[in-house]
Coordinates of C-alpha atoms and ligand atoms in Angstrom, one line a residue:
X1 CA -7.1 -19.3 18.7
X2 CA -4.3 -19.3 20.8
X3 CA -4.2 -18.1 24.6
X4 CA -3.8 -15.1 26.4
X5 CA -0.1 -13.8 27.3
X6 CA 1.8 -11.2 27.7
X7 CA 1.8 -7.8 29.4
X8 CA -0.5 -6.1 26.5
X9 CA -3.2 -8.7 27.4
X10 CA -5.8 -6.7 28.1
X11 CA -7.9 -9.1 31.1
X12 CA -10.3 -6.6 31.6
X13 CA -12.4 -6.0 28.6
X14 CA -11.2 -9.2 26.6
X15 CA -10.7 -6.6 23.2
X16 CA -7.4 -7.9 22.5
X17 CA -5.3 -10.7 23.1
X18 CA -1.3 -11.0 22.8
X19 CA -0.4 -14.3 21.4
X20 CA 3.2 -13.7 20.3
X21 CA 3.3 -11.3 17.4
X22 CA -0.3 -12.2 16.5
X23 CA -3.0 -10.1 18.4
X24 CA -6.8 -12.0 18.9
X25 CA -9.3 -9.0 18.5
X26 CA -12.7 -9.2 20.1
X27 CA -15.4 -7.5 18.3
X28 CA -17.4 -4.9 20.0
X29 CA -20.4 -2.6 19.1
X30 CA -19.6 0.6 19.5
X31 CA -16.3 2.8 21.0
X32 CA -16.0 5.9 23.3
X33 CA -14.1 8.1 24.9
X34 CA -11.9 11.1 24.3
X35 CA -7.9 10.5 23.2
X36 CA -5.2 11.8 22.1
X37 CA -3.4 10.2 19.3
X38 CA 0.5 10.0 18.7
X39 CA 2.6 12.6 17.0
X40 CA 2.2 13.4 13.2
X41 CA 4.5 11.2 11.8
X42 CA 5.7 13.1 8.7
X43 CA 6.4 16.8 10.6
X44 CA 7.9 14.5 13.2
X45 CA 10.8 13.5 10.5
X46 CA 11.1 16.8 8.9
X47 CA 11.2 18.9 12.3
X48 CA 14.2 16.5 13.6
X49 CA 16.1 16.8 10.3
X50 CA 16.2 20.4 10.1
X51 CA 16.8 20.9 14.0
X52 CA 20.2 18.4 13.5
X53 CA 21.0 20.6 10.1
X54 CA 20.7 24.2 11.6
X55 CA 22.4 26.1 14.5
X56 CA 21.0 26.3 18.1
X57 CA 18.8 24.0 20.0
X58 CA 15.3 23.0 19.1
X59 CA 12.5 21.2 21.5
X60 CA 10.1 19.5 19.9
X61 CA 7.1 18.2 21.9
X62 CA 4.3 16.1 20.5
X63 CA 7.3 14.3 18.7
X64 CA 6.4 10.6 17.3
X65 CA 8.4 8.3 19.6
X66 CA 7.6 5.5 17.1
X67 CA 10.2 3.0 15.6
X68 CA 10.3 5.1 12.2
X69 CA 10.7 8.6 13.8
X70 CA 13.8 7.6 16.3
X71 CA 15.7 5.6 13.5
X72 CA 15.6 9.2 11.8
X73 CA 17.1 10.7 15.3
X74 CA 19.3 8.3 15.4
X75 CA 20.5 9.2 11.7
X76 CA 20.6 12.9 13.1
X77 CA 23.4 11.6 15.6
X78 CA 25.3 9.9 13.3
X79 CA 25.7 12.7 11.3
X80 CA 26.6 15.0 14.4
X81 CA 23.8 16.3 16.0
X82 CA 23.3 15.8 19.4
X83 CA 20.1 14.6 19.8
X84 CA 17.9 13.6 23.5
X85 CA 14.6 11.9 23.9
X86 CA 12.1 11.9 26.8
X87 CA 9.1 10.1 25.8
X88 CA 7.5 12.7 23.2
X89 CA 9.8 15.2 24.1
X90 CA 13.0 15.2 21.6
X91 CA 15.7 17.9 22.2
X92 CA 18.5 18.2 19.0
X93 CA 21.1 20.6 18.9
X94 CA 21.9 21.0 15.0
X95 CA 25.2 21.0 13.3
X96 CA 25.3 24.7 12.7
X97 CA 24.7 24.5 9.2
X98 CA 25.9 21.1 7.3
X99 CA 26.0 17.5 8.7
X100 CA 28.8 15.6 9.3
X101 CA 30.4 13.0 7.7
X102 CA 29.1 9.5 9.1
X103 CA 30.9 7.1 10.4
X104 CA 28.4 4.0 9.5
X105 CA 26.0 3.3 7.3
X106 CA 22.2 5.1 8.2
X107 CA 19.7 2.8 9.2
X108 CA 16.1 4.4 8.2
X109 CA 14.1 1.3 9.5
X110 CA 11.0 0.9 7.5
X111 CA 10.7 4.5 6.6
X112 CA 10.3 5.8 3.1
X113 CA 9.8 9.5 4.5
X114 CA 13.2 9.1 6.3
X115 CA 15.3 7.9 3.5
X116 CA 14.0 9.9 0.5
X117 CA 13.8 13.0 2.4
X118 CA 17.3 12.6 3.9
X119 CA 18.8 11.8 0.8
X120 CA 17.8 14.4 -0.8
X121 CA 19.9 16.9 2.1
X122 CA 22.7 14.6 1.9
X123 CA 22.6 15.0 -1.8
X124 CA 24.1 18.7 -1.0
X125 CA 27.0 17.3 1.6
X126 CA 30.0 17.3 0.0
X127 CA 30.6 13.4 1.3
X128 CA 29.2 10.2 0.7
X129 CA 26.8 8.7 2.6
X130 CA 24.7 5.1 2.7
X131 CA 21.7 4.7 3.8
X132 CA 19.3 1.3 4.3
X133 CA 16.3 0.1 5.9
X134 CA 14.4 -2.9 6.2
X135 CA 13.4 -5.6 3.5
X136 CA 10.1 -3.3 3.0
X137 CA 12.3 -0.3 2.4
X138 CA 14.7 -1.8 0.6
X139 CA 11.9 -3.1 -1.9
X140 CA 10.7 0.6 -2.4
X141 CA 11.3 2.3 -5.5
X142 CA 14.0 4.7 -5.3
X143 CA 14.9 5.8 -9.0
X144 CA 12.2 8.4 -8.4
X145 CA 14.8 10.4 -6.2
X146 CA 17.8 9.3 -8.4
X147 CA 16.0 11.3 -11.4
X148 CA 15.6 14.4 -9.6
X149 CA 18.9 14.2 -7.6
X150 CA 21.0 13.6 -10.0
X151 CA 20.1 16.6 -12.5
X152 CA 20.9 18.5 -9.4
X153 CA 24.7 17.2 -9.7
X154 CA 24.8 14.7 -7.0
X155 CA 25.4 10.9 -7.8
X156 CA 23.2 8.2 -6.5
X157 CA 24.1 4.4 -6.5
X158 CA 21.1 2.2 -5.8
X159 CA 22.7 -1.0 -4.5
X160 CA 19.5 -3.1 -4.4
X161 CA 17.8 -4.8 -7.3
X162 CA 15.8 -3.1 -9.7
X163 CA 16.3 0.7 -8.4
X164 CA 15.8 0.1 -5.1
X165 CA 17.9 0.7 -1.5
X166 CA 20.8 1.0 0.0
X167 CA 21.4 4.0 -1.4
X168 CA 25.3 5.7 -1.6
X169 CA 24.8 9.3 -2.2
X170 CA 27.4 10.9 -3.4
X171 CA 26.7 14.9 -2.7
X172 CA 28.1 17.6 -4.5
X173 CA 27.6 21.6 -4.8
X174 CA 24.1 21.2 -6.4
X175 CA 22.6 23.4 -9.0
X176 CA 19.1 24.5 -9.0
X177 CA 16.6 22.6 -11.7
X178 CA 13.0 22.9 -12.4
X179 CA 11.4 19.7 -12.0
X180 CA 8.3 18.3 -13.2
X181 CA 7.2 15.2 -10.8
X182 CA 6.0 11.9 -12.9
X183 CA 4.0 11.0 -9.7
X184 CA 1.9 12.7 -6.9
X185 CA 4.2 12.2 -3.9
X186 CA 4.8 14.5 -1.4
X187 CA 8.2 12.6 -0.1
X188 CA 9.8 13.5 -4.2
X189 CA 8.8 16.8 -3.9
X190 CA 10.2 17.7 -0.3
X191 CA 13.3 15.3 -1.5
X192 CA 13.9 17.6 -4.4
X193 CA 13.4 20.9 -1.9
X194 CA 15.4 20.0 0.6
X195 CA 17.9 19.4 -1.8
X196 CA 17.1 22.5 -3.4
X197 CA 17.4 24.2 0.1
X198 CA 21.2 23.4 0.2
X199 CA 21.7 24.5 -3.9
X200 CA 22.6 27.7 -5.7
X201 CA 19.2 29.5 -7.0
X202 CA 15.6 28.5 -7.1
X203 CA 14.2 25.3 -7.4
X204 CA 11.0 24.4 -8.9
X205 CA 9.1 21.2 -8.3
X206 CA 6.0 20.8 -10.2
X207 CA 3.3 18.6 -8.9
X208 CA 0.5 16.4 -10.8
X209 CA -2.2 17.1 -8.0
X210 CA -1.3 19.0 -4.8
X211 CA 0.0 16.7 -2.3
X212 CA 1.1 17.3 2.0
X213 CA 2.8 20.5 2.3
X214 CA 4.2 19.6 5.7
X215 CA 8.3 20.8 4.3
X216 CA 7.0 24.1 2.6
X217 CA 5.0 25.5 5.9
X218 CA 8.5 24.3 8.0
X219 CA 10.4 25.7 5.8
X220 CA 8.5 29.4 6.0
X221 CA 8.4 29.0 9.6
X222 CA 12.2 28.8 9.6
X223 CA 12.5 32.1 7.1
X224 CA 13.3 30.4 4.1
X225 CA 11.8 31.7 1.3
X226 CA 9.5 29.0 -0.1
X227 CA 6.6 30.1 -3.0
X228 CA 3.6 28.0 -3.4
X229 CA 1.7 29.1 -6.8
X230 CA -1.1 26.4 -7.7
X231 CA 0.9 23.2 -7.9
X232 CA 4.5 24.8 -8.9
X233 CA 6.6 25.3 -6.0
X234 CA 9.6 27.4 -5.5
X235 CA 12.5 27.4 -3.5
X236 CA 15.5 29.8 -2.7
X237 CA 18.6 28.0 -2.2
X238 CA 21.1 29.2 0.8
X239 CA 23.7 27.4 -1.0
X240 CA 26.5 27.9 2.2
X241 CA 24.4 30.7 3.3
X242 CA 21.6 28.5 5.7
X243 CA 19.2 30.6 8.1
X244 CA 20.6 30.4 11.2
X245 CA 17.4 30.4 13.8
X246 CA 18.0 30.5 17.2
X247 CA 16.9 28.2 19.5
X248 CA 13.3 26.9 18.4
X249 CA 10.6 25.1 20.2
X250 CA 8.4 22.9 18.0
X251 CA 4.9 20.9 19.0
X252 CA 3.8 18.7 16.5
X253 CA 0.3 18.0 16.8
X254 CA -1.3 14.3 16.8
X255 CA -1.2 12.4 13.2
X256 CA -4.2 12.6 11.5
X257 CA -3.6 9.3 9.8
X258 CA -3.8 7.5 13.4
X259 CA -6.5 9.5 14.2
X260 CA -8.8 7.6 11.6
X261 CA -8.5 4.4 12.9
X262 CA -10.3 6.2 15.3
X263 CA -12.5 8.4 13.2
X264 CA -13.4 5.0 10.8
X265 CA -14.3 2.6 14.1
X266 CA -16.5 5.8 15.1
X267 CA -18.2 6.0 12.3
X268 CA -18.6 2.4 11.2
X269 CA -19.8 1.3 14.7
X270 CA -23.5 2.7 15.4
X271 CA -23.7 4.4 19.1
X272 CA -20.1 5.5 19.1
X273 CA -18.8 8.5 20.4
X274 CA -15.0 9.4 19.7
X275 CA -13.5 13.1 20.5
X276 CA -9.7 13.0 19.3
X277 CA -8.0 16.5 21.2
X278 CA -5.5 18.2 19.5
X279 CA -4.7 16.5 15.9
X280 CA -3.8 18.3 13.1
X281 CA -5.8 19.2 10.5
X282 CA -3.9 20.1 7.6
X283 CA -5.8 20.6 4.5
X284 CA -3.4 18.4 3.1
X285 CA -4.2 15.3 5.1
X286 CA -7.9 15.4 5.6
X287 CA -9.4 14.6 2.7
X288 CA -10.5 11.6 5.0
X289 CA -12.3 13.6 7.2
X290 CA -15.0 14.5 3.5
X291 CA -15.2 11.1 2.5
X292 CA -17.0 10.0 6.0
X293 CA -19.3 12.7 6.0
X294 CA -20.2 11.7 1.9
X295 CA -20.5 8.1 3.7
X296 CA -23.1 9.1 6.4
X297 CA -20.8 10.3 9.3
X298 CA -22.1 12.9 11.7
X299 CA -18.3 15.1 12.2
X300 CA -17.5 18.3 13.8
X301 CA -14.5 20.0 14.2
X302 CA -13.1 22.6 16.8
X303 CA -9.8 24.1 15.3
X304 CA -7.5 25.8 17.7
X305 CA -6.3 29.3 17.2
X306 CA -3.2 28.1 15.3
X307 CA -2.7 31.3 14.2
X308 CA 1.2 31.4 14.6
X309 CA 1.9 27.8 14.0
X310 CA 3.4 26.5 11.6
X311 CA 0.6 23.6 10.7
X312 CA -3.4 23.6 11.5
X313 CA -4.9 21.5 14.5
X314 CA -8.0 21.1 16.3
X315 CA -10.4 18.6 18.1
X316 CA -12.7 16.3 16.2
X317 CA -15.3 14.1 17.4
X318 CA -17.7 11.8 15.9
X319 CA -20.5 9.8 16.2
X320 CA -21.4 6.8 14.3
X321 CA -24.4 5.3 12.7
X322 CA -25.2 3.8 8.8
X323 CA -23.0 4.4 6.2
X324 CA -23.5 4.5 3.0
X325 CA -20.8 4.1 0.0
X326 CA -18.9 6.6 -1.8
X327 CA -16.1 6.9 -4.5
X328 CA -12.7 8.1 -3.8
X329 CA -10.8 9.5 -6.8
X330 CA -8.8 12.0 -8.5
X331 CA -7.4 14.8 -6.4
X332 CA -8.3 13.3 -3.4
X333 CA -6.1 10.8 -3.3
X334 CA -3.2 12.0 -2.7
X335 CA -4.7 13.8 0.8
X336 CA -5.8 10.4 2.3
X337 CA -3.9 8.2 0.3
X338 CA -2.6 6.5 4.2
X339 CA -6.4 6.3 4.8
X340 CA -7.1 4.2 1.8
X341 CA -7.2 1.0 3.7
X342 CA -9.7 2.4 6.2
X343 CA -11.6 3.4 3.0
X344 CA -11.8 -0.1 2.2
X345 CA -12.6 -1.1 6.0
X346 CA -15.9 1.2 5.7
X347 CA -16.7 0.1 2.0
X348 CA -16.9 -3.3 3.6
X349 CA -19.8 -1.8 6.3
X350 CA -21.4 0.5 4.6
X351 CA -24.6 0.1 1.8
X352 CA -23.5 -0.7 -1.7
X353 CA -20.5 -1.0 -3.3
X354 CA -17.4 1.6 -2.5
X355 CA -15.0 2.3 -5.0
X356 CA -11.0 3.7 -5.1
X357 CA -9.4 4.6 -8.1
X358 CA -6.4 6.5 -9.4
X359 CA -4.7 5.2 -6.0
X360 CA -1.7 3.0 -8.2
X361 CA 0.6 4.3 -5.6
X362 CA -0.8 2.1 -3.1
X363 CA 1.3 -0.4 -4.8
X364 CA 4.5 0.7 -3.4
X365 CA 3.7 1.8 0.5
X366 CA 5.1 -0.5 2.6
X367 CA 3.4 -3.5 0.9
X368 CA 1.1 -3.2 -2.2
X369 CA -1.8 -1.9 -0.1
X370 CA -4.4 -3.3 -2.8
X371 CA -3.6 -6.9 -3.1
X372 CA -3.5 -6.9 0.7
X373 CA -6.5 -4.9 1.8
X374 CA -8.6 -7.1 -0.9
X375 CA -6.7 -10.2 0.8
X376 CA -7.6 -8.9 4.5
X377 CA -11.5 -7.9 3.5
X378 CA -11.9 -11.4 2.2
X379 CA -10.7 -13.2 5.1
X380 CA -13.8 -11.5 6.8
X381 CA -15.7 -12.9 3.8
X382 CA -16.1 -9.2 2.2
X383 CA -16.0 -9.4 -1.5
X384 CA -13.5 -6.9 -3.8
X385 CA -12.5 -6.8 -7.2
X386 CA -8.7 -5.7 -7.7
X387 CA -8.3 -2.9 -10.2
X388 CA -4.9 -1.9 -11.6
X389 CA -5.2 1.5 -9.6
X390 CA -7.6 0.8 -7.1
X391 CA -10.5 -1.5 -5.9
X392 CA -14.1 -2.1 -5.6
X393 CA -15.5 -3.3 -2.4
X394 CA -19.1 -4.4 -2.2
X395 CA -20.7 -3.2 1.0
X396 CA -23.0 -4.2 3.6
X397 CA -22.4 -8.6 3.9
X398 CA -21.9 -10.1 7.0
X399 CA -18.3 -9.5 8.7
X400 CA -17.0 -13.0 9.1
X401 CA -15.2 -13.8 12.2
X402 CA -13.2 -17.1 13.7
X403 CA -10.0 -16.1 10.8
X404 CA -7.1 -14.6 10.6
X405 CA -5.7 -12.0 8.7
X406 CA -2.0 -10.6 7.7
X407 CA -0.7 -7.6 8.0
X408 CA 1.9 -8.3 5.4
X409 CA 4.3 -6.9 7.8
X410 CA 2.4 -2.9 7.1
X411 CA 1.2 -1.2 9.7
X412 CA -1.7 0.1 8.2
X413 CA -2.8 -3.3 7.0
X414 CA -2.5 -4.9 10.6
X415 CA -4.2 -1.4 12.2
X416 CA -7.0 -1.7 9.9
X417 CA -7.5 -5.4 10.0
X418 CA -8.0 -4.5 13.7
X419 CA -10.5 -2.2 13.2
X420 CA -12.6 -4.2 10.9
X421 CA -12.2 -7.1 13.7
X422 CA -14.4 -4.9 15.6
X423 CA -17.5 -5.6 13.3
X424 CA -17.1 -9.0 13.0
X425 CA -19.0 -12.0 14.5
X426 CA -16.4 -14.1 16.2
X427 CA -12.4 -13.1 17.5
X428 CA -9.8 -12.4 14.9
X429 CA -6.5 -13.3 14.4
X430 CA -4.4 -10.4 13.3
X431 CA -1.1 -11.6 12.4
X432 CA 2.6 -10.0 12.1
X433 CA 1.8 -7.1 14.3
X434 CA 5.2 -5.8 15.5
X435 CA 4.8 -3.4 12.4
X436 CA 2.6 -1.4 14.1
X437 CA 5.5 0.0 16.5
X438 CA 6.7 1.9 13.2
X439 CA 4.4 4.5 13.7
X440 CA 1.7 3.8 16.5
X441 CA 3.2 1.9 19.0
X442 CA 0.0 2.7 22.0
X443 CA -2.2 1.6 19.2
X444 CA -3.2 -1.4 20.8
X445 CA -3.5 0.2 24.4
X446 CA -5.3 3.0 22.9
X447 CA -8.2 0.2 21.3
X448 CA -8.8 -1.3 24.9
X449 CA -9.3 2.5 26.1
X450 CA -11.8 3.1 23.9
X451 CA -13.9 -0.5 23.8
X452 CA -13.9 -0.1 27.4
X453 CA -15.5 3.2 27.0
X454 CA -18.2 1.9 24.4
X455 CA -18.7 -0.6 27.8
X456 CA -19.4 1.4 30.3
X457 CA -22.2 2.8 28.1
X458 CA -23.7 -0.6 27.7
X459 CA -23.9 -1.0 31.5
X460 CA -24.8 2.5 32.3
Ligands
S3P501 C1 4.7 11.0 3.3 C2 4.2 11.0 2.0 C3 3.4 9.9 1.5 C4 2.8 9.1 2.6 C5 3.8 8.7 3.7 C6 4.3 10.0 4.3 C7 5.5 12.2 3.7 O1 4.2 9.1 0.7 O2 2.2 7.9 2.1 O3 3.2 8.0 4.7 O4 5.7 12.3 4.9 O5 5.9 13.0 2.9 P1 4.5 9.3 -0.9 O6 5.2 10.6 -1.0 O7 5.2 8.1 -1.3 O8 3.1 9.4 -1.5

C-alpha cells in the first residue's frame, strides 16, 4: 500500500488514506454519529433548470455543489441565466420564459440527468444546441430521447457511435404525443415532460413501473398542470404561454441515495448508530429503506411536517446488527435502482445468498454496475454469479482485505467499495476515486466523521 499524503489524510483515526487518486480504507467495526448528507442530486438539476427557464429570481438552498450539479449551472449560464453559488446556496435569475441561444457547446460532465433532461427543454428552443460530457456520458445510450423527441418534431443528431453523445438538438415548435416508455426510467419520462412543458397540448408518458416523480411534484409546485393517474402521466403544454412565478425560494433536502452509504455501513456493522437529519424521503427513492428492514435492520423514521413542500423529508436513524438476505425485484427496482450496489455490499455480509433481478439497466449507469460490483465483491473474495439482469451474491464468507478494487471511474462503485472496505480484514485499496466529486464530494470527510464516532464508543 502506498503512503499517506495529502490534505484528505485523515492522521487521526487512520480510516482513510490519500494516495493520489486511490484512497487506502481501514476497516472498522461499527460507525456513529449524526450527519447530514449532501443535496438530492436529481431535484438539485431539475430546480436549477427551471429557475434559469422562468422569470424572477429563485434561491435554492440544500443545492448539490457536486461536479454534476454545477456543470448543469454552468449550462444555465450559457444559455442566459444568471446564475451565483455560495457553497449550497445557488441563486439563478431565469430567462423570463425561453433560453438563449448558446454560444459554445454544453458540457454536462458525467451527468445523464443533465443531458437527457436538458435536451428534452432545448428540444422546444427554436435553435440548435450541442451538448457533451465525459467518455462515461458519451458511452450512454441516447436513442431513448431521440425516439420520444423527435415524434415531438424536434431533430436530434447523435454524433457519437452507436446512438450515443454529443448530441445537436435541433428544437422546433413541438407537438404534444402520447408516449409509451420501452424502459423504466425516470430521466425519459421527465425528458419527454419537459419537453412536453414547452409544446402545444397535453402530453402523455406512460410508464412500465412507476419510477422518481421528482419533475411532476416541481412542476405542480410551479402551477403547471401535471396529472398523475397510476403510471400514465399528463402534462399541459404552455406552448409560449410559461407560468411566470415570482421569485421562489427552493431547499432541497439531503439525497437519499448518499444517505445509504450511510444507512448500509449502519446496518451491516453490528453496534452502529447512524441518525441522517433532514433527507428526503420520497416514496420514490426509498425502496432502500424496505429492503434493510426485510434484511434485519432496526430503522425509524421521523418525517418533518412537509406539508407545503414540494418533496417529503425527514430524519432516519439506524442501528446495526445481523443481516440476513433478501431478494430485490420487480417494482422495486426502479426506487433504489442507485442503491443496487449497496444491495450487493450487504448481500456480501449478510446470511445466505442475496439476489437482484429485473435491474438490466444497471448496465448503462455510468459503468455497467453488474460486471463491476461482481468484479469489486470478488476482490474481497465474495462470490457472485452474473445474471443478464442482475446478480446473485452469496452471503456471509470472510471479507478479504490487503486488495484493491476499481471504481471503474463510477461513483457508486468507488463509494461502495469503501463501505464494504469497512468489513474487511486488512486496508483496501480503492482505486480511481476522483469520480466521487460528481455527486458526493465530503464523502470521504464524512467516513472519518463517522468511524471516529464508532471510536469514541470503543473507548468510552
Ligand atoms: C435519475 C434517474 C435514474 C437514476 C439517476 C437519476 C433522475 O436514471 O439512476 O441517478 O434524476 O431522473 P434512469 O432514468 O436512467 O433510470
Amino acid at each position: 500500500m502506498g503512503s499517506m499524503s495529502g490534505p484528505a489524510g485523515d492522521k487521526k483515526t487512520g480510516a482513510v488514506q490519500v494516495d493520489g487518486d486511490d484512497r487506502i480504507v481501514t476497516p472498522h467495526p461499527r460507525i456513529r454519529g449524526t450527519l447530514q448528507v449532501p443535496g438530492d442530486k436529481s431535484m438539485s438539476h431539475r430546480v436549477a433548470m427551471l429557475a434559469a427557464l422562468l422569470d424572477g429570481t429563485s434561491t435554492i438552498d440544500g443545492f448539490l455543489a457536486s461536479e454534476d450539479c454545477l456543470h448543469t449551472v454552468q449550462a444555465m449560464r450559457d444559455l442566459g441565466a444568471q446564475a451565483t453559488q455560495d457553497g449550497a446556496t445557488v441563486t439563478i435569475t431565469g430567462t423570463g420564459g425561453r433560453y438563449r441561444s448558446p454560444m459554445r457547446v454544453l458540457d454536462m460532465g458525467n451527468s445523464g440527468t443533465g443531458m437527457r433532461l436538458l435536451t428534452g427543454l432545448l428540444a422546444g428552443h427554436p435553435f440548435p444546441a450541442e451538448l457533451t460530457g465525459d467518455a462515461s456520458l458519451r458511452s450512454r445510450p441516447m436513442k431513448r430521447i431521440q425516439e420520444p423527441l423527435e415524434q415531438m418534431g424536434a431533430r436530434l443528431e447523435l454524433l457519437g457511435p452507436r446512438g450515443c453523445a454529443p448530441i445537436r438538438v435541433h428544437g422546433a415548435r413541438l407537438k404534444h404525443v402520447t408516449y409509451v416508455l420501452p424502459m423504466a426510467s425516470a430521466q425519459v419520462k421527465s425528458c419527454v415532460l419537459l419537453a412536453g412543458l414547452l409544446a402545444e397540448g397535453r402530453t402523455t408518458v406512460v410508464e412500465p413501473k412507476a419510477t422518481r416523480d421528482h419533475t411532476e411534484r416541481l412542476l405542480r409546485a410551479l402551477g403547471v398542470r401535471c396529472e398523475s393517474n397510476g403510471l400514465e402521466i399528463t402534462v399541459d403544454g404552455t406552448g409560449d404561454r410559461l407560468p411566470r412565478p415570482r421569485s421562489q425560494a427552493w431547499s432541497v433536502p439531503g439525497d437519499f441515495s448518499a444517505a445509504a452509504f450511510w444507512l448500509g455501513a449502519a446496518a451491516m456493522l453490528p453496534g452502529s448508530q447512524v441518525l441522517l437529519t433532514n433527507v428526503g424521503l420520497n416514496p420514490r427513492r426509498t425502496a432502500f429503506l424496505d429492503v434493510l428492514k426485510r434484511m434485519g435492520a432496526r430503522i425509524e423514521i421521523f418525517p418533518t411536517d412537509t406539508q407545503n413542500s414540494w418533496e417529503p423529508a425527514g430524519a432516519v436513524s439506524i442501528e446495526g446488527g445481523e443481516l440476513q438476505g433478501t431478494e430485490v425485484a420487480g417494482e422495486e427496482i426502479p426506487n433504489l435502482i442507485d442503491e443496487l450496489p449497496m444491495v450487493a455490499v450487504l448481500g456480501a455480509l449478510a446470511k445466505g445468498r442475496t439476489v437482484i433481478r429485473d435491474a438490466e439497466e444497471l448496465r448503462v449507469k455510468e459503468t455497467d454496475r453488474i460486471t463491476a460490483m461482481l468484479r469489486c465483491l470478488s476482490a474481497f473474495g465474495v462470490k457472485g454469479e452474473e445474471r443478464p439482469d442482475g446478480m446473485v451474491v452469496e452471503g456471509g464468507a470472510r471479507i478479504r482485505g490487503g486488495g484493491e478494487v476499481t471504481s471503474f471511474g463510477d461513483h457508486r462503485i468507488a463509494m461502495s467499495g469503501a463501505v464494504l472496505a469497512l468489513a474487511a480484514d486488512a486496508p483496501v485499496r480503492i482505486r480511481d476515486v476522483a469520480c466521487v466529486a460528481t455527486s458526493y464530494p465530503a464523502y470521504w470527510t464524512d467516513l472519518v466523521k463517522l468511524v471516529a464516532g464508532g471510536q469514541r464508543v470503543e473507548a468510552a
